[in-house]
PDB file of C-alpha atoms in Angstrom:
ATOM      1  CA  MET A   1      71.060 153.971  98.867  1.00  0.00           C
ATOM      2  CA  LYS A   2      70.945 155.383  95.344  1.00  0.00           C
ATOM      3  CA  LEU A   3      74.202 157.235  95.982  1.00  0.00           C
ATOM      4  CA  SER A   4      75.886 153.964  96.988  1.00  0.00           C
ATOM      5  CA  SER A   5      74.528 152.219  93.875  1.00  0.00           C
ATOM      6  CA  ASN A   6      75.734 155.043  91.616  1.00  0.00           C
ATOM      7  CA  PHE A   7      79.158 154.912  93.267  1.00  0.00           C
ATOM      8  CA  LYS A   8      79.383 151.159  92.624  1.00  0.00           C
ATOM      9  CA  ASN A   9      78.341 151.627  89.008  1.00  0.00           C
ATOM     10  CA  SER A  10      80.962 154.342  88.597  1.00  0.00           C
ATOM     11  CA  LYS A  11      83.647 152.032  90.001  1.00  0.00           C
ATOM     12  CA  ILE A  12      82.609 149.271  87.581  1.00  0.00           C
ATOM     13  CA  LEU A  13      82.678 151.734  84.687  1.00  0.00           C
ATOM     14  CA  VAL A  14      86.175 152.915  85.644  1.00  0.00           C
ATOM     15  CA  VAL A  15      87.429 149.294  85.837  1.00  0.00           C
ATOM     16  CA  LEU A  16      85.909 148.488  82.435  1.00  0.00           C
ATOM     17  CA  LEU A  17      87.428 151.612  80.849  1.00  0.00           C
ATOM     18  CA  PHE A  18      90.831 150.785  82.344  1.00  0.00           C
ATOM     19  CA  GLY A  19      90.617 147.218  81.019  1.00  0.00           C
ATOM     20  CA  PHE A  20      89.641 148.478  77.565  1.00  0.00           C
ATOM     21  CA  MET A  21      92.578 150.916  77.538  1.00  0.00           C
ATOM     22  CA  LEU A  22      94.972 148.155  78.627  1.00  0.00           C
ATOM     23  CA  ILE A  23      93.805 145.820  75.841  1.00  0.00           C
ATOM     24  CA  ASN A  24      94.158 148.635  73.285  1.00  0.00           C
ATOM     25  CA  ALA A  25      97.666 149.436  74.499  1.00  0.00           C
ATOM     26  CA  CYS A  26      98.704 145.774  74.187  1.00  0.00           C
ATOM     27  CA  ASN A  27      97.272 145.495  70.664  1.00  0.00           C
ATOM     28  CA  SER A  28      98.931 148.741  69.631  1.00  0.00           C
ATOM     29  CA  SER A  29     102.269 147.520  70.983  1.00  0.00           C
ATOM     30  CA  THR A  30     101.911 144.223  69.102  1.00  0.00           C
ATOM     31  CA  ASP A  31     101.041 146.063  65.868  1.00  0.00           C
ATOM     32  CA  LYS A  32     104.069 148.327  66.294  1.00  0.00           C
ATOM     33  CA  LYS A  33     106.311 145.309  66.840  1.00  0.00           C
ATOM     34  CA  LYS A  34     104.914 143.641  63.701  1.00  0.00           C
ATOM     35  CA  THR A  35     105.412 146.816  61.667  1.00  0.00           C
ATOM     36  CA  SER A  36     108.891 147.255  63.076  1.00  0.00           C
ATOM     37  CA  SER A  37     109.748 143.630  62.301  1.00  0.00           C
ATOM     38  CA  ASN A  38     108.481 143.912  58.714  1.00  0.00           C
ATOM     39  CA  SER A  39     110.330 147.176  58.231  1.00  0.00           C
ATOM     40  CA  ALA A  40     113.546 145.666  59.612  1.00  0.00           C
ATOM     41  CA  GLU A  41     113.235 142.723  57.246  1.00  0.00           C
ATOM     42  CA  GLN A  42     112.839 145.015  54.249  1.00  0.00           C
ATOM     43  CA  THR A  43     115.803 147.222  55.182  1.00  0.00           C
ATOM     44  CA  ALA A  44     118.025 144.529  56.718  1.00  0.00           C
ATOM     45  CA  GLU A  45     121.726 144.983  56.237  1.00  0.00           C
ATOM     46  CA  GLU A  46     123.346 143.905  52.981  1.00  0.00           C
ATOM     47  CA  TYR A  47     126.450 141.738  53.038  1.00  0.00           C
ATOM     48  CA  PHE A  48     129.001 140.174  50.693  1.00  0.00           C
ATOM     49  CA  SER A  49     131.829 137.926  51.892  1.00  0.00           C
ATOM     50  CA  VAL A  50     133.897 134.939  50.806  1.00  0.00           C
ATOM     51  CA  LYS A  51     137.025 133.050  51.826  1.00  0.00           C
ATOM     52  CA  ILE A  52     139.878 133.135  49.312  1.00  0.00           C
ATOM     53  CA  ASP A  53     142.141 130.143  49.975  1.00  0.00           C
ATOM     54  CA  GLY A  54     140.801 130.150  53.530  1.00  0.00           C
ATOM     55  CA  LYS A  55     141.285 133.880  54.157  1.00  0.00           C
ATOM     56  CA  LEU A  56     138.176 136.018  54.682  1.00  0.00           C
ATOM     57  CA  TRP A  57     137.479 138.713  52.084  1.00  0.00           C
ATOM     58  CA  GLN A  58     134.640 141.073  52.908  1.00  0.00           C
ATOM     59  CA  ALA A  59     133.104 143.889  50.911  1.00  0.00           C
ATOM     60  CA  PHE A  60     130.977 146.769  52.104  1.00  0.00           C
ATOM     61  CA  PRO A  61     128.257 148.918  50.544  1.00  0.00           C
ATOM     62  CA  SER A  62     129.432 152.137  48.929  1.00  0.00           C
ATOM     63  CA  LYS A  63     130.019 154.875  51.510  1.00  0.00           C
ATOM     64  CA  GLU A  64     128.472 157.390  49.131  1.00  0.00           C
ATOM     65  CA  PHE A  65     125.359 155.463  48.077  1.00  0.00           C
ATOM     66  CA  LYS A  66     125.042 153.096  51.090  1.00  0.00           C
ATOM     67  CA  THR A  67     124.500 150.136  48.782  1.00  0.00           C
ATOM     68  CA  TYR A  68     126.323 147.711  46.481  1.00  0.00           C
ATOM     69  CA  ASN A  69     126.609 148.455  42.777  1.00  0.00           C
ATOM     70  CA  LEU A  70     124.111 146.189  40.987  1.00  0.00           C
ATOM     71  CA  SER A  71     123.035 146.156  37.372  1.00  0.00           C
ATOM     72  CA  TYR A  72     120.787 144.160  35.087  1.00  0.00           C
ATOM     73  CA  LYS A  73     121.119 143.961  31.307  1.00  0.00           C
ATOM     74  CA  GLU A  74     118.047 142.832  29.409  1.00  0.00           C
ATOM     75  CA  LEU A  75     120.260 141.531  26.587  1.00  0.00           C
ATOM     76  CA  GLY A  76     121.121 138.025  27.758  1.00  0.00           C
ATOM     77  CA  HIS A  77     119.329 138.672  31.078  1.00  0.00           C
ATOM     78  CA  GLN A  78     122.671 139.248  32.762  1.00  0.00           C
ATOM     79  CA  PHE A  79     122.768 140.308  36.392  1.00  0.00           C
ATOM     80  CA  SER A  80     125.917 141.745  38.006  1.00  0.00           C
ATOM     81  CA  ILE A  81     126.913 142.469  41.591  1.00  0.00           C
ATOM     82  CA  PHE A  82     129.992 144.637  41.975  1.00  0.00           C
ATOM     83  CA  ALA A  83     131.559 144.626  45.456  1.00  0.00           C
ATOM     84  CA  GLU A  84     134.597 146.434  46.866  1.00  0.00           C
ATOM     85  CA  ALA A  85     136.599 145.849  50.052  1.00  0.00           C
ATOM     86  CA  GLU A  86     138.174 148.576  52.189  1.00  0.00           C
ATOM     87  CA  ASP A  87     141.631 147.941  50.658  1.00  0.00           C
ATOM     88  CA  GLY A  88     140.291 148.680  47.174  1.00  0.00           C
ATOM     89  CA  SER A  89     140.247 145.064  45.981  1.00  0.00           C
ATOM     90  CA  ARG A  90     137.116 144.181  44.015  1.00  0.00           C
ATOM     91  CA  MET A  91     134.931 141.240  43.102  1.00  0.00           C
ATOM     92  CA  ASP A  92     132.287 140.968  40.418  1.00  0.00           C
ATOM     93  CA  LEU A  93     129.592 138.308  40.149  1.00  0.00           C
ATOM     94  CA  SER A  94     128.052 138.298  36.688  1.00  0.00           C
ATOM     95  CA  PHE A  95     125.510 135.662  35.750  1.00  0.00           C
ATOM     96  CA  HIS A  96     122.488 135.280  33.540  1.00  0.00           C
ATOM     97  CA  ALA A  97     119.457 133.193  32.729  1.00  0.00           C
ATOM     98  CA  HIS A  98     117.953 132.494  29.310  1.00  0.00           C
ATOM     99  CA  ASP A  99     114.580 133.700  30.596  1.00  0.00           C
ATOM    100  CA  GLN A 100     115.068 135.899  33.664  1.00  0.00           C
ATOM    101  CA  ILE A 101     116.932 135.855  36.958  1.00  0.00           C
ATOM    102  CA  GLY A 102     115.367 133.593  39.585  1.00  0.00           C
ATOM    103  CA  ILE A 103     116.219 131.081  42.282  1.00  0.00           C
ATOM    104  CA  GLY A 104     118.671 128.557  40.858  1.00  0.00           C
ATOM    105  CA  LYS A 105     122.264 127.718  39.924  1.00  0.00           C
ATOM    106  CA  TYR A 106     124.238 129.716  37.379  1.00  0.00           C
ATOM    107  CA  PRO A 107     127.411 128.448  35.680  1.00  0.00           C
ATOM    108  CA  SER A 108     130.361 130.504  34.521  1.00  0.00           C
ATOM    109  CA  THR A 109     130.559 130.651  30.735  1.00  0.00           C
ATOM    110  CA  ARG A 110     133.166 132.209  28.489  1.00  0.00           C
ATOM    111  CA  ASN A 111     130.741 133.081  25.729  1.00  0.00           C
ATOM    112  CA  ASP A 112     126.976 132.794  26.071  1.00  0.00           C
ATOM    113  CA  ASN A 113     124.936 135.197  23.940  1.00  0.00           C
ATOM    114  CA  GLY A 114     128.186 137.109  23.517  1.00  0.00           C
ATOM    115  CA  ILE A 115     128.391 137.876  27.249  1.00  0.00           C
ATOM    116  CA  LEU A 116     131.033 136.787  29.750  1.00  0.00           C
ATOM    117  CA  SER A 117     129.574 135.377  32.962  1.00  0.00           C
ATOM    118  CA  GLY A 118     131.235 134.198  36.160  1.00  0.00           C
ATOM    119  CA  VAL A 119     133.118 135.377  39.230  1.00  0.00           C
ATOM    120  CA  PHE A 120     135.933 137.891  38.743  1.00  0.00           C
ATOM    121  CA  TYR A 121     138.433 138.989  41.392  1.00  0.00           C
ATOM    122  CA  TYR A 122     140.719 142.014  41.254  1.00  0.00           C
ATOM    123  CA  PRO A 123     143.079 141.736  44.269  1.00  0.00           C
ATOM    124  CA  GLU A 124     144.560 145.209  43.860  1.00  0.00           C
ATOM    125  CA  ALA A 125     142.935 148.635  43.675  1.00  0.00           C
ATOM    126  CA  LYS A 126     144.354 149.136  40.176  1.00  0.00           C
ATOM    127  CA  SER A 127     144.322 146.580  37.366  1.00  0.00           C
ATOM    128  CA  SER A 128     147.260 144.204  37.508  1.00  0.00           C
ATOM    129  CA  ASP A 129     148.440 140.797  36.330  1.00  0.00           C
ATOM    130  CA  LYS A 130     147.084 139.206  39.535  1.00  0.00           C
ATOM    131  CA  GLU A 131     143.452 139.200  38.396  1.00  0.00           C
ATOM    132  CA  THR A 132     141.597 135.869  38.499  1.00  0.00           C
ATOM    133  CA  ALA A 133     138.323 134.569  37.112  1.00  0.00           C
ATOM    134  CA  SER A 134     136.129 131.492  37.335  1.00  0.00           C
ATOM    135  CA  THR A 135     136.123 131.327  33.546  1.00  0.00           C
ATOM    136  CA  THR A 136     139.107 131.887  31.230  1.00  0.00           C
ATOM    137  CA  MET A 137     140.224 130.927  27.731  1.00  0.00           C
ATOM    138  CA  ASP A 138     141.650 127.687  29.182  1.00  0.00           C
ATOM    139  CA  HIS A 139     138.636 127.014  31.440  1.00  0.00           C
ATOM    140  CA  PRO A 140     135.599 128.274  29.509  1.00  0.00           C
ATOM    141  CA  VAL A 141     132.869 126.635  31.620  1.00  0.00           C
ATOM    142  CA  GLN A 142     132.436 125.986  35.320  1.00  0.00           C
ATOM    143  CA  GLU A 143     129.159 124.632  36.649  1.00  0.00           C
ATOM    144  CA  ASN A 144     127.196 125.973  39.630  1.00  0.00           C
ATOM    145  CA  THR A 145     129.416 128.973  40.252  1.00  0.00           C
ATOM    146  CA  VAL A 146     126.672 131.206  41.673  1.00  0.00           C
ATOM    147  CA  GLN A 147     123.514 129.997  43.372  1.00  0.00           C
ATOM    148  CA  VAL A 148     120.599 132.352  44.026  1.00  0.00           C
ATOM    149  CA  THR A 149     118.857 131.029  47.135  1.00  0.00           C
ATOM    150  CA  LYS A 150     116.297 133.794  47.677  1.00  0.00           C
ATOM    151  CA  LEU A 151     114.638 136.387  45.464  1.00  0.00           C
ATOM    152  CA  ASP A 152     112.061 138.584  47.167  1.00  0.00           C
ATOM    153  CA  LYS A 153     110.329 141.009  44.788  1.00  0.00           C
ATOM    154  CA  SER A 154     107.416 141.857  47.081  1.00  0.00           C
ATOM    155  CA  ASN A 155     108.745 145.415  47.250  1.00  0.00           C
ATOM    156  CA  LYS A 156     108.799 146.447  43.577  1.00  0.00           C
ATOM    157  CA  ALA A 157     111.259 149.248  44.345  1.00  0.00           C
ATOM    158  CA  ALA A 158     113.782 147.071  46.174  1.00  0.00           C
ATOM    159  CA  TYR A 159     114.314 143.391  45.384  1.00  0.00           C
ATOM    160  CA  ILE A 160     116.134 141.374  48.046  1.00  0.00           C
ATOM    161  CA  ILE A 161     118.533 138.857  46.504  1.00  0.00           C
ATOM    162  CA  GLU A 162     120.501 136.269  48.460  1.00  0.00           C
ATOM    163  CA  GLY A 163     122.901 133.597  47.303  1.00  0.00           C
ATOM    164  CA  THR A 164     126.126 131.653  47.603  1.00  0.00           C
ATOM    165  CA  PHE A 165     129.186 131.010  45.440  1.00  0.00           C
ATOM    166  CA  SER A 166     132.291 128.816  45.700  1.00  0.00           C
ATOM    167  CA  PRO A 167     134.177 128.522  42.392  1.00  0.00           C
ATOM    168  CA  THR A 168     137.763 127.646  41.599  1.00  0.00           C
ATOM    169  CA  MET A 169     139.543 130.749  40.324  1.00  0.00           C
ATOM    170  CA  TYR A 170     142.129 130.733  37.539  1.00  0.00           C
ATOM    171  CA  ALA A 171     144.807 133.303  36.753  1.00  0.00           C
ATOM    172  CA  VAL A 172     143.867 135.552  33.849  1.00  0.00           C
ATOM    173  CA  TYR A 173     147.561 136.147  33.027  1.00  0.00           C
ATOM    174  CA  ASP A 174     150.432 133.644  32.844  1.00  0.00           C
ATOM    175  CA  THR A 175     152.614 136.048  34.837  1.00  0.00           C
ATOM    176  CA  ASN A 176     150.426 135.632  37.924  1.00  0.00           C
ATOM    177  CA  PRO A 177     152.474 133.572  40.442  1.00  0.00           C
ATOM    178  CA  ASN A 178     149.237 132.094  41.839  1.00  0.00           C
ATOM    179  CA  GLN A 179     147.647 130.241  38.938  1.00  0.00           C
ATOM    180  CA  THR A 180     144.681 128.837  40.885  1.00  0.00           C
ATOM    181  CA  SER A 181     142.849 129.621  44.108  1.00  0.00           C
ATOM    182  CA  LYS A 182     139.686 128.366  45.741  1.00  0.00           C
ATOM    183  CA  LEU A 183     136.753 130.492  46.870  1.00  0.00           C
ATOM    184  CA  THR A 184     134.658 129.000  49.663  1.00  0.00           C
ATOM    185  CA  GLU A 185     131.736 130.076  51.838  1.00  0.00           C
ATOM    186  CA  GLY A 186     130.827 132.888  49.454  1.00  0.00           C
ATOM    187  CA  ARG A 187     127.553 134.503  50.483  1.00  0.00           C
ATOM    188  CA  PHE A 188     125.690 137.679  49.628  1.00  0.00           C
ATOM    189  CA  ARG A 189     122.530 139.547  50.455  1.00  0.00           C
ATOM    190  CA  VAL A 190     122.003 142.585  48.266  1.00  0.00           C
ATOM    191  CA  ILE A 191     119.168 144.899  47.289  1.00  0.00           C
ATOM    192  CA  TYR A 192     118.433 145.638  43.638  1.00  0.00           C
ATOM    193  CA  ARG A 193     116.521 148.839  42.973  1.00  0.00           C
ATOM    194  CA  PRO A 194     115.031 148.993  39.461  1.00  0.00           C
ATOM    195  CA  ASP A 195     115.382 152.368  37.738  1.00  0.00           C
ATOM    196  CA  ALA A 196     115.650 153.893  34.278  1.00  0.00           C
ATOM    197  CA  MET A 197     119.084 152.319  33.706  1.00  0.00           C
ATOM    198  CA  ASN A 198     118.362 148.979  35.392  1.00  0.00           C
ATOM    199  CA  PRO A 199     114.920 147.586  34.502  1.00  0.00           C
ATOM    200  CA  ALA A 200     112.654 145.419  36.603  1.00  0.00           C
ATOM    201  CA  PHE A 201     112.760 141.696  35.889  1.00  0.00           C
TER     202      PHE A 201
END
């Protein structure tokens, strides 16, 4: 009789242990998924693309450094994103705030605190007369050229910055056969990593 009772107790103990292990495994799996999800969000892919007169232009992070070239100048609080496509053409978004970079709209200006801000496009690998800009001597100001829609500084070593842009571009030189062009659906998601040369903001 005692043997039968002990056997039953052992079976109950085994079932309880199995249930406990199953619950632990489920919780562990959920924790791993949460960690994996958070990690993926922090290291999610960067992108930079825009349509130039309806034709898609897409840049890619540097093959050497696996990231876009970003910089921040404390003088004028100017922030720049330098992007390059596979064909060597380049685009530069340079904008600033009077206080510091944050979520908001940034106009192109020809001369604000002595710094040129706006969108600049270099359609050829080498400098040429086909370069265009959202601000020129003839068009010194253009409102709402760049809009920062997200700024996540929760990771102090890697800020995530997202935004959009859709300016009208003007030829920098009179010899350019295409005097104006329109940028639409411009969007970017880049990661800024503060360092000795590029301070935190």
